[in-house]
Amino acid sequence: MELEYFTSREKALLGERYEALHTPLTEAPARGLTLNGLRPGARAAVEGCGLALAPSPFCREGYRLTDPSQRPGLHPYHKAGVYYLQEPSASAPAPLLGVEPGCRVLDLCAAPGGKSSQLASALAGQGLLVSNEYDPARAAVLRGNLERMGVPNALVLNETPDHIARALPGFFDRVLVDAPCSGEGMFRKEPQAMAQHNPGLVAQCARRGAEILEAAARCLAPGSRLVYSTCTFAPEEDEGQIGRFLSLHPEFRLEDCGVSFGSPGEQNRLCGYEADASLMRRIWPGQGGEGHFMACLSKSPDAPAGARPGKGRPKREKPARTPPLWAEFAGRYFPFLEKARVLEAGGRLYILPPALPAEALAGGLHVIRAGVLAGSLSKGRFEPDHHLFMVWGARCQNREELTLDDERTAAFLRGEEIEAKTAAAGYCGVLVDGFALGFGKVSGGKVKNHLPKALRNLK
Ligand code: SAM
């Protein structure tokens, strides 16, 4: 009954294009993966690992998965963060932000983390990614995914967008708003999205998206860039949302998305606002993905700057004491981290991104991960953490090197002890074809398995 609202609205707006753009909801959904730029050699490894792939038109790092019987989520390369499973059209918005190494980037609606992973890849470990998720359970999933992808420079928050805008006004060079939406592009992937859909939900999502955009506008520095995206087709959440935002914010300008995939935005979806919808971009289900809408906006360089934390006179940060146990551990296994900026909190040791200003930690924000969790200090010992090895395991001085066809790889992923062949006694990074899988501790010729229990495959 409610689907009637969706189909009649789309037929009225699209006319005879409806059949071609909205392929039948009974068809299998498109599946895809996106390479992790933080894993050198990812492309050659993925292209040669037996997965059936076709290049994606929506993103240079994206592929379509063409064999529905394959389960790429169980592949060791997935565990090693070599790729992220991402529906092909969902990979389109993040590259539009034009993130470069060194940028300050905010992903306001980030879980489960597909687009944050792409933004982290573009940063190449330099600058800062603030990756926020409003829902606490989803924020934990986001943290886990960024850990798997080996991201070294993220501040993961569980916050409201408004609170972030209060704490870090005018701080960011790039902001992504991948808004919580009515999910009309999820109908084939998640039947629940179809069951819950109704006009009231569309109106509610449009209001919430508008609030998030307001917060995003406050977070942005003059001369910065905003990308707004949804996986819905509803006019009020897409072209109409952007038209409304532009009517309230003369300091923002709509930019051309500068891509040739998909189709331009639709002028008859502006909900009465004035804007050039052809500068916006859509991907329809009939174009090889489940559906996405995206728009790029720039904030005028002449917009009032606001108080930009970390710019101007730097706040003097008390240099943190390097705990001797960490210094000893880093000196033996990760000498390049000996002088890294660290934070000790609650018995845990974090390696902070150099670009993280003190204000971001002091602003009362709910931080669920700051930089890299190196390990814990307790009872006179330093115990390293999985996160440390997922980020820098390939550079650990002691490594157990596995390959895809080595049966020890599957055994390690099941949480079993494996024979040590390349690592000496002590902690070691465990790698598959050079990609970090986790860590272990060698003693008596065996690698004791330290893969977190929640990440182990069933025996
Ligand atoms: N960008 C993500 C990715 O690529 O993996 C997908 C994000 S999803 C479309 C939108 C997210 O916004 C959801 O995780 C949802 O929990 C979150 N959200 C819900 N309400 C929110 C709010 N009021 N403010 C910010 N985010 C919210």
Tab-separated table of C-alpha atoms and ligand atoms in Angstrom:
chain	number	residue	atom	x	y	z
A	1	MET	CA	0.000	0.000	0.000
A	2	GLU	CA	2.737	2.464	1.053
A	3	LEU	CA	4.869	1.440	-1.932
A	4	GLU	CA	2.032	2.854	-4.002
A	5	TYR	CA	3.091	6.354	-2.832
A	6	PHE	CA	6.665	5.722	-4.030
A	7	THR	CA	5.774	4.255	-7.425
A	8	SER	CA	3.070	6.771	-8.263
A	9	ARG	CA	5.341	9.685	-7.277
A	10	GLU	CA	8.239	8.335	-9.366
A	11	LYS	CA	6.013	7.573	-12.369
A	12	ALA	CA	4.599	11.109	-12.206
A	13	LEU	CA	8.079	12.673	-11.997
A	14	LEU	CA	9.842	10.454	-14.542
A	15	GLY	CA	7.072	9.765	-17.040
A	16	GLU	CA	8.164	7.280	-19.675
A	17	ARG	CA	11.708	7.089	-18.242
A	18	TYR	CA	10.368	5.269	-15.164
A	19	GLU	CA	10.803	1.691	-16.450
A	20	ALA	CA	14.397	2.234	-17.611
A	21	LEU	CA	15.597	4.046	-14.465
A	22	HIS	CA	13.803	2.016	-11.801
A	23	THR	CA	14.602	-1.610	-12.630
A	24	PRO	CA	12.258	-4.173	-11.014
A	25	LEU	CA	12.489	-4.416	-7.234
A	26	THR	CA	12.568	-8.195	-7.570
A	27	GLU	CA	16.018	-8.120	-9.248
A	28	ALA	CA	19.074	-9.043	-7.132
A	29	PRO	CA	20.811	-5.937	-5.716
A	30	ALA	CA	24.135	-4.767	-7.136
A	31	ARG	CA	27.144	-5.693	-4.979
A	32	GLY	CA	30.598	-4.184	-5.005
A	33	LEU	CA	33.868	-3.579	-3.246
A	34	THR	CA	36.171	-0.578	-2.934
A	35	LEU	CA	39.955	-0.878	-2.631
A	36	ASN	CA	41.742	0.459	0.421
A	37	GLY	CA	44.368	2.977	-0.695
A	38	LEU	CA	46.114	2.556	2.669
A	39	ARG	CA	47.124	-0.994	1.666
A	40	PRO	CA	49.875	-0.675	-0.983
A	41	GLY	CA	49.433	-3.304	-3.699
A	42	ALA	CA	45.705	-3.742	-2.992
A	43	ARG	CA	44.647	-3.519	-6.644
A	44	ALA	CA	46.923	-6.238	-8.015
A	45	ALA	CA	46.154	-8.498	-5.056
A	46	VAL	CA	42.368	-8.136	-5.393
A	47	GLU	CA	42.389	-8.553	-9.165
A	48	GLY	CA	44.308	-11.803	-8.776
A	49	CYS	CA	42.542	-13.329	-5.782
A	50	GLY	CA	39.746	-15.256	-7.496
A	51	LEU	CA	36.861	-12.840	-6.962
A	52	ALA	CA	34.714	-12.209	-10.071
A	53	LEU	CA	34.991	-8.448	-10.593
A	54	ALA	CA	34.128	-5.784	-13.147
A	55	PRO	CA	35.340	-2.160	-12.898
A	56	SER	CA	32.786	0.236	-11.403
A	57	PRO	CA	31.870	3.342	-13.412
A	58	PHE	CA	31.349	5.315	-10.176
A	59	CYS	CA	34.777	5.327	-8.540
A	60	ARG	CA	38.321	4.479	-9.678
A	61	GLU	CA	38.852	2.201	-6.668
A	62	GLY	CA	35.463	0.485	-7.041
A	63	TYR	CA	34.482	-2.855	-8.570
A	64	ARG	CA	31.180	-4.620	-9.150
A	65	LEU	CA	31.011	-8.173	-7.825
A	66	THR	CA	29.619	-10.264	-10.645
A	67	ASP	CA	29.265	-13.741	-9.113
A	68	PRO	CA	26.395	-13.768	-6.581
A	69	SER	CA	27.604	-17.093	-5.143
A	70	GLN	CA	30.930	-15.636	-3.893
A	71	ARG	CA	31.231	-14.475	-0.276
A	72	PRO	CA	33.946	-11.798	-0.289
A	73	GLY	CA	33.267	-10.914	3.363
A	74	LEU	CA	34.931	-14.183	4.389
A	75	HIS	CA	38.055	-13.716	2.245
A	76	PRO	CA	41.330	-13.167	4.174
A	77	TYR	CA	41.882	-9.951	2.201
A	78	HIS	CA	38.631	-8.596	3.639
A	79	LYS	CA	39.836	-9.424	7.139
A	80	ALA	CA	43.091	-7.647	6.269
A	81	GLY	CA	41.247	-4.476	5.203
A	82	VAL	CA	42.419	-4.733	1.607
A	83	TYR	CA	38.891	-3.774	0.501
A	84	TYR	CA	35.571	-2.606	1.878
A	85	LEU	CA	32.323	-4.198	0.713
A	86	GLN	CA	30.374	-1.283	-0.688
A	87	GLU	CA	27.407	-1.159	-3.025
A	88	PRO	CA	28.815	0.361	-6.271
A	89	SER	CA	26.790	3.605	-6.325
A	90	ALA	CA	27.657	4.256	-2.640
A	91	SER	CA	31.310	4.706	-3.645
A	92	ALA	CA	30.471	7.756	-5.796
A	93	PRO	CA	30.047	10.687	-3.329
A	94	ALA	CA	33.279	10.542	-1.261
A	95	PRO	CA	35.694	11.204	-4.187
A	96	LEU	CA	33.673	14.343	-5.076
A	97	LEU	CA	35.064	16.004	-1.933
A	98	GLY	CA	38.520	16.220	-3.534
A	99	VAL	CA	40.270	15.244	-0.307
A	100	GLU	CA	44.063	15.603	-0.408
A	101	PRO	CA	46.656	14.439	2.108
A	102	GLY	CA	46.762	16.951	4.964
A	103	CYS	CA	43.103	18.076	4.787
A	104	ARG	CA	40.858	18.317	7.843
A	105	VAL	CA	37.900	16.163	6.927
A	106	LEU	CA	34.613	15.559	8.742
A	107	ASP	CA	32.260	12.697	7.930
A	108	LEU	CA	29.154	13.617	9.918
A	109	CYS	CA	27.047	10.481	9.337
A	110	ALA	CA	29.722	7.859	9.011
A	111	ALA	CA	28.632	4.354	10.107
A	112	PRO	CA	29.254	1.684	9.033
A	113	GLY	CA	32.230	3.449	7.448
A	114	GLY	CA	32.397	2.853	3.689
A	115	LYS	CA	32.750	6.512	2.799
A	116	SER	CA	35.000	7.240	5.807
A	117	SER	CA	37.338	4.491	4.545
A	118	GLN	CA	37.483	6.194	1.164
A	119	LEU	CA	38.185	9.566	2.802
A	120	ALA	CA	40.931	7.991	4.935
A	121	SER	CA	42.495	6.487	1.788
A	122	ALA	CA	42.512	9.914	0.133
A	123	LEU	CA	44.217	11.419	3.200
A	124	ALA	CA	46.976	8.775	2.956
A	125	GLY	CA	47.611	8.999	6.691
A	126	GLN	CA	48.158	12.778	6.678
A	127	GLY	CA	45.806	15.392	8.113
A	128	LEU	CA	42.761	14.411	10.120
A	129	LEU	CA	39.544	12.477	9.599
A	130	VAL	CA	36.814	13.127	12.140
A	131	SER	CA	34.407	10.271	11.621
A	132	ASN	CA	31.149	10.672	13.499
A	133	GLU	CA	28.179	8.395	14.079
A	134	TYR	CA	25.115	9.411	16.067
A	135	ASP	CA	23.899	5.920	16.972
A	136	PRO	CA	26.121	4.328	19.684
A	137	ALA	CA	25.896	0.726	18.420
A	138	ARG	CA	26.641	1.816	14.865
A	139	ALA	CA	29.533	3.987	16.134
A	140	ALA	CA	31.156	0.834	17.547
A	141	VAL	CA	30.818	-0.849	14.137
A	142	LEU	CA	32.389	2.227	12.531
A	143	ARG	CA	35.334	2.072	14.931
A	144	GLY	CA	35.827	-1.630	14.106
A	145	ASN	CA	35.753	-1.006	10.367
A	146	LEU	CA	38.252	1.856	10.520
A	147	GLU	CA	40.476	-0.381	12.620
A	148	ARG	CA	40.246	-3.188	10.027
A	149	MET	CA	41.091	-0.714	7.252
A	150	GLY	CA	44.223	0.370	9.164
A	151	VAL	CA	43.302	4.057	9.465
A	152	PRO	CA	45.927	5.870	11.579
A	153	ASN	CA	44.542	9.411	11.713
A	154	ALA	CA	40.859	9.235	12.645
A	155	LEU	CA	39.036	10.707	15.593
A	156	VAL	CA	35.915	8.557	15.924
A	157	LEU	CA	33.021	10.316	17.635
A	158	ASN	CA	29.557	9.338	18.830
A	159	GLU	CA	27.977	12.767	18.738
A	160	THR	CA	25.185	14.976	17.469
A	161	PRO	CA	26.196	17.135	14.500
A	162	ASP	CA	25.161	20.231	16.482
A	163	HIS	CA	27.559	19.393	19.294
A	164	ILE	CA	30.436	18.975	16.838
A	165	ALA	CA	29.613	22.352	15.267
A	166	ARG	CA	29.738	23.975	18.715
A	167	ALA	CA	33.066	22.339	19.596
A	168	LEU	CA	34.815	22.775	16.224
A	169	PRO	CA	33.297	25.767	14.379
A	170	GLY	CA	34.956	26.637	11.077
A	171	PHE	CA	37.500	23.856	11.588
A	172	PHE	CA	37.136	21.675	8.494
A	173	ASP	CA	38.295	21.931	4.872
A	174	ARG	CA	35.897	19.188	3.735
A	175	VAL	CA	32.622	17.882	5.159
A	176	LEU	CA	30.589	14.930	3.958
A	177	VAL	CA	26.915	14.672	4.900
A	178	ASP	CA	25.743	11.213	3.829
A	179	ALA	CA	22.373	11.848	5.369
A	180	PRO	CA	20.163	9.320	7.157
A	181	CYS	CA	17.410	9.082	4.555
A	182	SER	CA	14.216	7.287	3.632
A	183	GLY	CA	16.370	4.678	1.851
A	184	GLU	CA	14.448	4.248	-1.398
A	185	GLY	CA	17.717	3.046	-2.946
A	186	MET	CA	17.863	0.281	-0.339
A	187	PHE	CA	14.560	-1.380	-1.282
A	188	ARG	CA	16.212	-4.305	-3.107
A	189	LYS	CA	18.998	-4.726	-0.553
A	190	GLU	CA	16.962	-4.383	2.632
A	191	PRO	CA	13.292	-5.381	2.370
A	192	GLN	CA	12.806	-3.701	5.777
A	193	ALA	CA	13.457	-0.309	4.144
A	194	MET	CA	10.541	-1.002	1.814
A	195	ALA	CA	8.269	-2.154	4.633
A	196	GLN	CA	8.957	0.978	6.727
A	197	HIS	CA	8.614	3.458	3.892
A	198	ASN	CA	5.852	6.100	3.956
A	199	PRO	CA	5.407	9.827	3.164
A	200	GLY	CA	5.795	10.733	6.854
A	201	LEU	CA	9.228	9.087	6.919
A	202	VAL	CA	10.311	11.117	3.879
A	203	ALA	CA	9.210	14.364	5.584
A	204	GLN	CA	10.948	13.401	8.831
A	205	CYS	CA	14.191	12.499	7.022
A	206	ALA	CA	14.089	15.771	5.075
A	207	ARG	CA	13.801	17.762	8.338
A	208	ARG	CA	16.642	15.810	9.958
A	209	GLY	CA	18.841	16.159	6.862
A	210	ALA	CA	18.258	19.935	6.905
A	211	GLU	CA	19.379	20.106	10.559
A	212	ILE	CA	22.515	18.107	9.795
A	213	LEU	CA	23.306	20.413	6.865
A	214	GLU	CA	23.006	23.433	9.182
A	215	ALA	CA	25.583	21.905	11.514
A	216	ALA	CA	27.830	21.030	8.546
A	217	ALA	CA	27.724	24.656	7.361
A	218	ARG	CA	28.996	25.814	10.775
A	219	CYS	CA	31.807	23.256	10.808
A	220	LEU	CA	33.233	24.434	7.480
A	221	ALA	CA	36.060	26.968	7.074
A	222	PRO	CA	35.847	29.737	4.447
A	223	GLY	CA	36.856	28.392	1.020
A	224	SER	CA	35.972	24.834	1.980
A	225	ARG	CA	33.831	22.140	0.337
A	226	LEU	CA	30.694	20.216	1.295
A	227	VAL	CA	29.282	17.089	-0.324
A	228	TYR	CA	25.726	16.045	0.488
A	229	SER	CA	24.458	12.608	-0.482
A	230	THR	CA	21.559	10.226	0.105
A	231	CYS	CA	20.521	6.788	-1.088
A	232	THR	CA	16.972	7.907	-1.776
A	233	PHE	CA	15.097	9.464	-4.700
A	234	ALA	CA	12.621	11.607	-2.716
A	235	PRO	CA	12.675	15.230	-3.978
A	236	GLU	CA	12.454	16.780	-0.479
A	237	GLU	CA	15.583	14.899	0.605
A	238	ASP	CA	17.551	15.467	-2.609
A	239	GLU	CA	17.333	18.393	-5.067
A	240	GLY	CA	14.725	20.104	-2.851
A	241	GLN	CA	16.977	19.781	0.204
A	242	ILE	CA	19.880	21.432	-1.612
A	243	GLY	CA	17.610	24.122	-3.102
A	244	ARG	CA	16.321	24.925	0.389
A	245	PHE	CA	19.850	25.021	1.871
A	246	LEU	CA	21.054	27.402	-0.872
A	247	SER	CA	18.080	29.690	-0.259
A	248	LEU	CA	19.178	30.037	3.381
A	249	HIS	CA	22.949	30.185	2.798
A	250	PRO	CA	24.146	32.747	0.250
A	251	GLU	CA	27.714	32.012	1.386
A	252	PHE	CA	27.464	28.608	-0.348
A	253	ARG	CA	27.596	27.983	-4.084
A	254	LEU	CA	26.429	24.884	-5.920
A	255	GLU	CA	29.320	23.369	-7.899
A	256	ASP	CA	29.285	20.967	-10.827
A	257	CYS	CA	29.947	17.419	-9.594
A	258	GLY	CA	32.313	17.094	-12.568
A	259	VAL	CA	31.550	13.442	-13.324
A	260	SER	CA	30.057	11.685	-16.329
A	261	PHE	CA	28.437	8.648	-14.680
A	262	GLY	CA	24.732	8.486	-13.852
A	263	SER	CA	22.472	11.417	-14.776
A	264	PRO	CA	22.144	15.088	-13.861
A	265	GLY	CA	19.804	16.049	-11.022
A	266	GLU	CA	16.188	16.704	-11.956
A	267	GLN	CA	14.745	20.210	-12.190
A	268	ASN	CA	11.242	18.977	-11.299
A	269	ARG	CA	12.463	17.768	-7.890
A	270	LEU	CA	13.498	21.186	-6.537
A	271	CYS	CA	10.260	21.515	-4.521
A	272	GLY	CA	9.832	25.123	-5.664
A	273	TYR	CA	13.369	26.274	-4.736
A	274	GLU	CA	15.658	27.881	-7.290
A	275	ALA	CA	18.862	26.113	-8.253
A	276	ASP	CA	20.476	24.505	-11.281
A	277	ALA	CA	19.663	20.855	-10.596
A	278	SER	CA	21.748	19.782	-13.598
A	279	LEU	CA	24.885	20.457	-11.488
A	280	MET	CA	23.776	17.783	-9.014
A	281	ARG	CA	24.133	14.066	-9.800
A	282	ARG	CA	21.995	10.971	-9.556
A	283	ILE	CA	22.624	7.284	-10.031
A	284	TRP	CA	19.447	5.347	-10.778
A	285	PRO	CA	19.049	1.578	-10.269
A	286	GLY	CA	18.965	1.183	-14.062
A	287	GLN	CA	22.496	2.645	-14.242
A	288	GLY	CA	24.367	-0.117	-12.416
A	289	GLY	CA	23.922	0.701	-8.735
A	290	GLU	CA	21.137	0.725	-6.180
A	291	GLY	CA	20.794	4.509	-6.337
A	292	HIS	CA	22.453	7.612	-4.936
A	293	PHE	CA	21.962	11.367	-5.057
A	294	MET	CA	24.869	13.788	-4.568
A	295	ALA	CA	25.593	17.501	-4.672
A	296	CYS	CA	28.808	19.516	-4.197
A	297	LEU	CA	28.820	22.928	-2.564
A	298	SER	CA	31.621	25.382	-1.866
A	299	LYS	CA	31.725	27.877	0.993
A	300	SER	CA	32.844	31.332	-0.068
A	301	PRO	CA	36.423	32.272	0.888
A	302	ASP	CA	34.878	35.562	2.100
A	303	ALA	CA	32.471	33.868	4.536
A	304	PRO	CA	33.058	34.862	8.179
A	305	ALA	CA	35.802	32.659	9.548
A	306	GLY	CA	34.406	31.907	12.989
A	307	ALA	CA	36.790	30.725	15.652
A	308	ARG	CA	38.913	28.074	13.993
A	309	PRO	CA	40.535	25.864	16.579
A	310	GLY	CA	44.102	24.939	15.821
A	311	LYS	CA	44.590	27.980	13.565
A	312	GLY	CA	46.179	31.211	14.698
A	313	ARG	CA	48.151	31.071	17.923
A	314	PRO	CA	48.423	27.383	18.815
A	315	LYS	CA	47.213	26.373	22.246
A	316	ARG	CA	50.199	25.186	24.191
A	317	GLU	CA	49.883	21.472	24.781
A	318	LYS	CA	51.799	19.967	27.665
A	319	PRO	CA	54.141	17.426	26.037
A	320	ALA	CA	52.931	13.986	27.064
A	321	ARG	CA	55.378	11.822	28.931
A	322	THR	CA	56.347	8.748	26.894
A	323	PRO	CA	55.690	5.799	29.189
A	324	PRO	CA	58.964	3.833	29.493
A	325	LEU	CA	57.178	0.508	28.840
A	326	TRP	CA	55.844	1.835	25.543
A	327	ALA	CA	59.236	3.337	24.639
A	328	GLU	CA	60.833	-0.052	25.189
A	329	PHE	CA	58.160	-1.881	23.160
A	330	ALA	CA	58.219	0.657	20.302
A	331	GLY	CA	62.032	0.619	20.226
A	332	ARG	CA	62.012	-3.135	19.681
A	333	TYR	CA	59.055	-3.559	17.303
A	334	PHE	CA	58.152	-0.166	15.806
A	335	PRO	CA	61.223	2.121	16.034
A	336	PHE	CA	59.569	4.748	13.800
A	337	LEU	CA	56.887	5.244	16.498
A	338	GLU	CA	59.307	5.916	19.369
A	339	LYS	CA	58.775	9.677	19.151
A	340	ALA	CA	55.066	9.555	18.224
A	341	ARG	CA	52.610	11.820	20.067
A	342	VAL	CA	50.887	9.656	22.661
A	343	LEU	CA	47.983	9.967	25.058
A	344	GLU	CA	47.542	7.826	28.131
A	345	ALA	CA	43.937	7.540	29.291
A	346	GLY	CA	42.290	4.970	31.520
A	347	GLY	CA	45.311	2.627	31.362
A	348	ARG	CA	45.321	2.709	27.561
A	349	LEU	CA	47.847	4.269	25.268
A	350	TYR	CA	46.828	6.030	22.060
A	351	ILE	CA	49.024	7.310	19.249
A	352	LEU	CA	47.510	10.628	18.242
A	353	PRO	CA	47.475	12.044	14.713
A	354	PRO	CA	49.864	15.026	14.596
A	355	ALA	CA	47.045	17.109	13.035
A	356	LEU	CA	44.647	16.554	15.950
A	357	PRO	CA	44.374	19.832	17.880
A	358	ALA	CA	44.116	19.719	21.660
A	359	GLU	CA	40.686	21.449	21.417
A	360	ALA	CA	39.175	18.396	19.720
A	361	LEU	CA	39.863	16.320	22.818
A	362	ALA	CA	39.117	19.050	25.333
A	363	GLY	CA	35.794	20.163	23.811
A	364	GLY	CA	33.579	17.716	25.715
A	365	LEU	CA	32.990	15.555	22.635
A	366	HIS	CA	32.193	11.877	23.098
A	367	VAL	CA	35.363	10.338	21.662
A	368	ILE	CA	35.289	6.607	21.071
A	369	ARG	CA	38.708	6.368	19.443
A	370	ALA	CA	41.469	8.950	19.148
A	371	GLY	CA	44.101	7.910	16.622
A	372	VAL	CA	45.476	4.402	17.117
A	373	LEU	CA	44.950	2.317	20.242
A	374	ALA	CA	48.523	1.089	20.751
A	375	GLY	CA	47.771	-1.058	23.796
A	376	SER	CA	47.254	-1.093	27.520
A	377	LEU	CA	49.592	-0.477	30.416
A	378	SER	CA	48.851	-2.545	33.443
A	379	LYS	CA	50.681	-4.375	36.205
A	380	GLY	CA	54.045	-3.111	34.972
A	381	ARG	CA	53.518	-4.487	31.457
A	382	PHE	CA	52.636	-3.132	28.039
A	383	GLU	CA	50.093	-5.272	26.140
A	384	PRO	CA	49.792	-4.265	22.474
A	385	ASP	CA	46.391	-4.001	20.759
A	386	HIS	CA	45.049	-5.405	17.474
A	387	HIS	CA	44.555	-1.829	16.174
A	388	LEU	CA	48.300	-1.074	16.327
A	389	PHE	CA	49.074	-4.095	14.145
A	390	MET	CA	46.233	-3.429	11.683
A	391	VAL	CA	47.731	-0.001	11.030
A	392	TRP	CA	51.470	-0.698	11.099
A	393	GLY	CA	51.804	-4.509	11.200
A	394	ALA	CA	53.526	-4.557	7.801
A	395	ARG	CA	56.281	-2.351	9.280
A	396	CYS	CA	56.717	-4.365	12.484
A	397	GLN	CA	60.314	-5.534	12.975
A	398	ASN	CA	59.097	-9.095	13.663
A	399	ARG	CA	56.583	-10.627	11.229
A	400	GLU	CA	54.974	-13.953	10.450
A	401	GLU	CA	54.462	-13.832	6.696
A	402	LEU	CA	51.574	-15.951	5.386
A	403	THR	CA	50.101	-16.343	1.915
A	404	LEU	CA	46.599	-17.069	0.622
A	405	ASP	CA	47.453	-20.700	-0.178
A	406	ASP	CA	49.156	-21.361	3.168
A	407	GLU	CA	46.756	-23.355	5.347
A	408	ARG	CA	48.069	-21.457	8.392
A	409	THR	CA	46.170	-18.366	7.122
A	410	ALA	CA	42.739	-19.972	7.651
A	411	ALA	CA	43.977	-21.469	10.930
A	412	PHE	CA	45.088	-18.050	12.189
A	413	LEU	CA	41.704	-16.564	11.238
A	414	ARG	CA	39.995	-19.355	13.220
A	415	GLY	CA	41.974	-18.210	16.260
A	416	GLU	CA	44.347	-21.189	16.322
A	417	GLU	CA	47.996	-21.308	17.280
A	418	ILE	CA	50.163	-21.657	14.153
A	419	GLU	CA	53.728	-22.734	13.492
A	420	ALA	CA	56.229	-19.845	13.400
A	421	LYS	CA	58.293	-19.896	10.199
A	422	THR	CA	59.504	-16.325	9.674
A	423	ALA	CA	58.993	-14.611	13.061
A	424	ALA	CA	61.424	-14.798	15.975
A	425	ALA	CA	60.442	-15.028	19.642
A	426	GLY	CA	58.292	-12.154	20.965
A	427	TYR	CA	55.370	-10.219	19.523
A	428	CYS	CA	54.930	-10.398	15.758
A	429	GLY	CA	52.720	-8.895	13.100
A	430	VAL	CA	50.832	-11.624	11.198
A	431	LEU	CA	50.410	-10.823	7.513
A	432	VAL	CA	48.838	-12.403	4.458
A	433	ASP	CA	50.694	-11.539	1.236
A	434	GLY	CA	52.088	-8.509	3.088
A	435	PHE	CA	48.696	-7.252	4.387
A	436	ALA	CA	48.154	-6.986	8.144
A	437	LEU	CA	45.782	-9.577	9.611
A	438	GLY	CA	46.562	-9.120	13.304
A	439	PHE	CA	49.285	-10.164	15.695
A	440	GLY	CA	50.568	-12.995	17.814
A	441	LYS	CA	53.357	-13.851	20.244
A	442	VAL	CA	56.019	-16.376	19.328
A	443	SER	CA	57.362	-18.820	21.854
A	444	GLY	CA	58.753	-22.344	21.374
A	445	GLY	CA	58.337	-22.126	17.587
A	446	LYS	CA	54.578	-21.376	17.803
A	447	VAL	CA	52.635	-18.144	17.206
A	448	LYS	CA	50.143	-17.702	20.031
A	449	ASN	CA	47.048	-16.168	18.475
A	450	HIS	CA	46.005	-12.641	19.590
A	451	LEU	CA	43.218	-12.119	17.049
A	452	PRO	CA	40.248	-10.648	18.996
A	453	LYS	CA	37.648	-13.384	19.597
A	454	ALA	CA	34.879	-11.383	17.896
A	455	LEU	CA	36.884	-11.319	14.642
A	456	ARG	CA	37.606	-15.050	14.437
A	457	ASN	CA	35.997	-17.259	11.808
A	458	LEU	CA	33.906	-20.173	12.983
A	459	LYS	CA	35.862	-23.426	13.248
B	1	SAM	N1	28.227	7.147	5.308
B	1	SAM	C1	27.927	5.817	5.763
B	1	SAM	C2	28.731	4.826	4.954
B	1	SAM	O1	29.155	5.149	3.846
B	1	SAM	O2	29.014	3.721	5.443
B	1	SAM	C3	26.437	5.535	5.737
B	1	SAM	C4	25.662	6.527	6.553
B	1	SAM	S1	23.944	6.225	6.682
B	1	SAM	C5	23.365	6.690	5.131
B	1	SAM	C6	23.427	7.545	7.694
B	1	SAM	C7	23.888	7.463	9.134
B	1	SAM	O3	23.384	8.622	9.820
B	1	SAM	C8	23.369	6.254	9.897
B	1	SAM	O4	24.442	5.507	10.403
B	1	SAM	C9	22.525	6.846	11.015
B	1	SAM	O5	22.628	6.144	12.240
B	1	SAM	C10	23.101	8.251	11.147
B	1	SAM	N2	22.164	9.207	11.793
B	1	SAM	C11	20.910	8.966	12.238
B	1	SAM	N3	20.398	10.075	12.798
B	1	SAM	C12	21.345	11.027	12.736
B	1	SAM	C13	21.405	12.372	13.163
B	1	SAM	N4	20.387	12.963	13.747
B	1	SAM	N5	22.538	13.038	12.932
B	1	SAM	C14	23.587	12.436	12.324
B	1	SAM	N6	23.565	11.175	11.878
B	1	SAM	C15	22.456	10.478	12.089
